[in-house]
C-alpha angles and dihedrals in degrees: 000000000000122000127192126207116210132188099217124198087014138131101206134339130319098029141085113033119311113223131193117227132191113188101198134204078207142004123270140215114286090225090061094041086055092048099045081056090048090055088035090056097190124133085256139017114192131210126185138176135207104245113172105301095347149047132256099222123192134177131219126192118197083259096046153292115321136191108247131014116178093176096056089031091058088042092052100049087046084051093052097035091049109027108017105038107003083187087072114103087165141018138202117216123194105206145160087276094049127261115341127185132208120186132186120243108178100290090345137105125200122194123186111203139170113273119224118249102227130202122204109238132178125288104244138205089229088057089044087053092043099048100032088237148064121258117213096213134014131217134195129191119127080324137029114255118198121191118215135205099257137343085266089070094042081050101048098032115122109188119208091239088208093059096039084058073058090064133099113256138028093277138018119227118192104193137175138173114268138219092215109032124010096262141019119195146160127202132215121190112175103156089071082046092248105131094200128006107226087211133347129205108181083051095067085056089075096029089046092056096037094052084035085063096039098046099038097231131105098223124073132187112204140196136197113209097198121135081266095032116183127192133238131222097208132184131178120222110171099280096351128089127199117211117190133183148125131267137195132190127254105184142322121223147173113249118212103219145131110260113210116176134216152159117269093215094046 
């Protein structure tokens, strides 16, 4: 089995968040797919399948499979467009959150995803003690956003990891507005045993739509300010949201593994 490492809303190397991704001739057991992200140990490991016109895409955590992932998405469609079928300018996923297309533009990848629906929900003493300061607002959708006084306090922000498990929602974002780009904003996400999220793509489906709100415009330019940080292209169509970034390949590699195939509907 080959596997591919990308480096995805990156410029160059070393930044932005690396994903795994396996490109299949079938599916796998779960059980395998959940192990080879284990041993992998990224915030995300990616396998896709060839259906009809299109491709079947999952993503597995190290702690299990999730609903949306932008970063391994972005680094999938870059793996297939580049190194599978160098014809394709643009791909269709069907995937646990519904269709979702990528297309090429020049170096460029753009993504349109769901956004989250969030719901404004008390500031509570638990977040204050997670994140080591008050938020101002909360915000619930699939994950709990938190937005901070100012992007010193995103940057300098470390979160007891424990407490935050004790948090509503599957990931916690901290945000604040930014002197240089819109937003600024990390992501935690210790109950799939990943300490910090690089980038995270599925996050700024919830932080796009928030700042969007706040700052009446429909394009937002983001920045995560992660050690790596990356930075996202996003735009705000109704309940749609367009993530665009680069990616660049780490390293490609054969896996030595026990293929058992199955049916994903099975």
């Amino acid at each position: 089995m080959i596997q591919y490492i990308v480096d995805a809303f990156a410029e160059q190397l070393f930044e932005g968040n690396p994903a795994a991704i396996c490109v299949l001739d079938q599916w796998i057991e779960d059980d395998l797919m959940l192990k080879i992200a284990q041993e992998n140990n990224l915030s995300e490991t990616a396998f896709t399948v060839k259906e009809g016109n299109g491709y079947r895409l999952r993503w597995f955590t190290p702690g299990g499979e999730i609903d949306l992932c932008g970063h391994a998405t972005l680094a999938t469609a870059f793996v297939i467009m580049n190194y599978v079928d160098k014809t394709l300018n643009n791909i269709t996923f069907q995937t646990l959150s519904g269709e979702l297309i990528v297309k090429k533009n020049q170096d460029l990848y753009e993504i349109q995803f769901p956004s989250y629906s969030l719901i404004s929900i008390e500031v509570t003493k638990d977040m204050e003690k997670a994140i080591g300061f008050r938020p101002l607002e909360a915000w619930m959708g699939r994950d709990l956003v938190c937005v901070l006084q100012n992007e010193e306090q995103v940057e300098s922000a470390t979160p007891d990891l424990q407490k935050t498990k004790e948090l509503p929602g599957m990931l916690l974002h901290v945000t604040a507005p930014s002197a240089v780009f819109d937003c600024v904003s990390r992501s935690f996400a210790p109950k799939f045993n990943i300490p910090e999220d690089p980038v995270c793509g599925s996050g700024h489906c919830h932080i796009a739509p928030l700042w969007a709100q706040k700052l009446k415009k429909d394009k937002i330019i983001a920045r995560q300010a992660s050690r790596r940080g990356g930075t996202l292209q996003c735009k705000i169509n109704n309940d749609r949201v367009e993530l665009a970034g680069k990616a660049v390949l780490f390293a490609i590699a054969e896996l030595f593994v026990t293929n058992n195939k199955r049916n994903v509907d099975e």
